[in-house]
Amino acid sequence: GLNFIDLMVRQGNIDNPPKTPLVPGFECSGIVEALGDSVKGFEIGDRVMAFVNYSAWAEVVCTPVEFVYKIPDDMTFSEAAAFPMNFVTAYMMLFEVANLREGMSVLVHSAGGGVGQAVAQLCSTIPNVTVFGTASSFKHEAIKDSVTHLFDRNADYVQEVKRISTDGVDIVLDCLCGENTGKGLSLLKPLGTYILYGSSNMVTGETKSFFSFAKSWWQVEKVNPIKLYEENKVIAGFSLLNLLFKQNRSGVVKGVMDKLLNLYNNKKIKPVVDSLWALEEVKEAMQRIHDRGNIGKLILDVEKAPTPLMANDSTETSEAGEEEEDHEGDNENKERMPFIQ
């Protein structure tokens, strides 16, 4: 599975980035080829999905047994690689942190992405939950049925939400950070919960820019505990990778995975796979996430052959809003067209 955190690792926009050389990636699916001496519950040949503390983008992956789960019979390998990070993150934020219940309202950014689509599906399992989503306008037609109210990511979504729900929302899920932190807090109802689970605004160009990074942090709302107390608001953070690999909560995550797999088997949820890419195409796959072009999850498939390069007819616009010129004869500026699910 390919996640936005992988772009942040690539650009060094995380605490204590690993030393190179390294193999990126935090989740995968495949077939068990070998077992440790004391491993129980799995056999060679089992179809499994797993969390990995780096090194998931490989043909052979090794990870402790507590991070491994059997794949349901009717789930494909690509769906399984798209399942753990997105759905566990969405479930734990909604139900473990924010205590989502009937009749509540949720605002989720990047509603067309992997976590956004998982949030929308999980909200649909609870009666009368209103989901407000922001997404790039070209995604609206494809995802309009998955959320209650959909706004352009560049529009003034605060006013749009307040026009529909004058007192705001119960839960804000923020993967953007920057100026959106203050906006999210301003939209919370009393007893509402704001959860920061990413900071994609920190990733702006092809390379890390100190100035864009500093600007994004400068825009973050300075949180006053007295104000939280007076307004009856909750502010929280969520990092699944830290929970798994630094805080040793794999048992909690296993309980969540059991619930999610039960929902999947009852056809209540289903991972959305945007596209499949060969390992050799990882640069183009990361660019698709960077440009927010995906609906659902991008998957690296070790058995897939690279797709021939296609000429890119138009200039690309980066997240920083700068046009990247398409130089003739320069393969670095050609776009591979992957197999779209």
PDB file of N, CA and C in Angstrom, residues 9 32 43 60 88 97 102 106 122 146 187 207 285 325:
ATOM      1  N   VAL A   9       7.925  10.762   4.473  1.00  0.00           N
ATOM      2  CA  VAL A   9       9.207  10.092   4.746  1.00  0.00           C
ATOM      3  C   VAL A   9      10.218  10.476   3.677  1.00  0.00           C
ATOM      4  N   VAL A  32       2.205 -16.382   2.961  1.00  0.00           N
ATOM      5  CA  VAL A  32       3.222 -16.771   3.938  1.00  0.00           C
ATOM      6  C   VAL A  32       4.197 -17.779   3.310  1.00  0.00           C
ATOM      7  N   GLU A  43      -0.046 -20.755   8.751  1.00  0.00           N
ATOM      8  CA  GLU A  43       0.642 -21.838   8.049  1.00  0.00           C
ATOM      9  C   GLU A  43       1.232 -21.302   6.760  1.00  0.00           C
ATOM     10  N   VAL A  60       9.829  -9.769  -0.771  1.00  0.00           N
ATOM     11  CA  VAL A  60       9.780 -10.600   0.430  1.00  0.00           C
ATOM     12  C   VAL A  60       9.843  -9.671   1.638  1.00  0.00           C
ATOM     13  N   VAL A  88      -8.181   0.914   9.783  1.00  0.00           N
ATOM     14  CA  VAL A  88      -7.870   0.971  11.219  1.00  0.00           C
ATOM     15  C   VAL A  88      -7.774   2.422  11.672  1.00  0.00           C
ATOM     16  N   VAL A  97     -11.545   7.258  19.611  1.00  0.00           N
ATOM     17  CA  VAL A  97     -11.192   8.601  20.082  1.00  0.00           C
ATOM     18  C   VAL A  97     -12.419   9.506  20.177  1.00  0.00           C
ATOM     19  N   GLU A 102     -25.038   7.604  16.914  1.00  0.00           N
ATOM     20  CA  GLU A 102     -26.171   7.945  16.038  1.00  0.00           C
ATOM     21  C   GLU A 102     -26.481   9.433  16.079  1.00  0.00           C
ATOM     22  N   VAL A 106     -19.798  14.678  11.011  1.00  0.00           N
ATOM     23  CA  VAL A 106     -18.352  14.523  10.854  1.00  0.00           C
ATOM     24  C   VAL A 106     -17.895  15.362   9.667  1.00  0.00           C
ATOM     25  N   LEU A 122     -17.504   3.838   7.053  1.00  0.00           N
ATOM     26  CA  LEU A 122     -17.749   3.501   8.457  1.00  0.00           C
ATOM     27  C   LEU A 122     -18.859   4.362   9.040  1.00  0.00           C
ATOM     28  N   SER A 146     -20.922   9.046  -1.506  1.00  0.00           N
ATOM     29  CA  SER A 146     -20.331   8.477  -0.292  1.00  0.00           C
ATOM     30  C   SER A 146     -20.415   9.427   0.900  1.00  0.00           C
ATOM     31  N   LEU A 187     -15.212  25.086  14.019  1.00  0.00           N
ATOM     32  CA  LEU A 187     -16.433  24.408  13.582  1.00  0.00           C
ATOM     33  C   LEU A 187     -16.990  23.436  14.626  1.00  0.00           C
ATOM     34  N   THR A 207      10.677  18.724  -3.641  1.00  0.00           N
ATOM     35  CA  THR A 207      11.641  18.587  -2.565  1.00  0.00           C
ATOM     36  C   THR A 207      11.162  19.364  -1.357  1.00  0.00           C
ATOM     37  N   ALA A 285       3.569   6.942  -9.181  1.00  0.00           N
ATOM     38  CA  ALA A 285       2.499   6.667  -8.226  1.00  0.00           C
ATOM     39  C   ALA A 285       2.499   7.702  -7.104  1.00  0.00           C
ATOM     40  N   GLU A 325       6.923  22.559 -16.231  1.00  0.00           N
ATOM     41  CA  GLU A 325       6.949  22.532 -17.681  1.00  0.00           C
ATOM     42  C   GLU A 325       7.175  21.129 -18.197  1.00  0.00           C
TER      43      GLU A 325
END
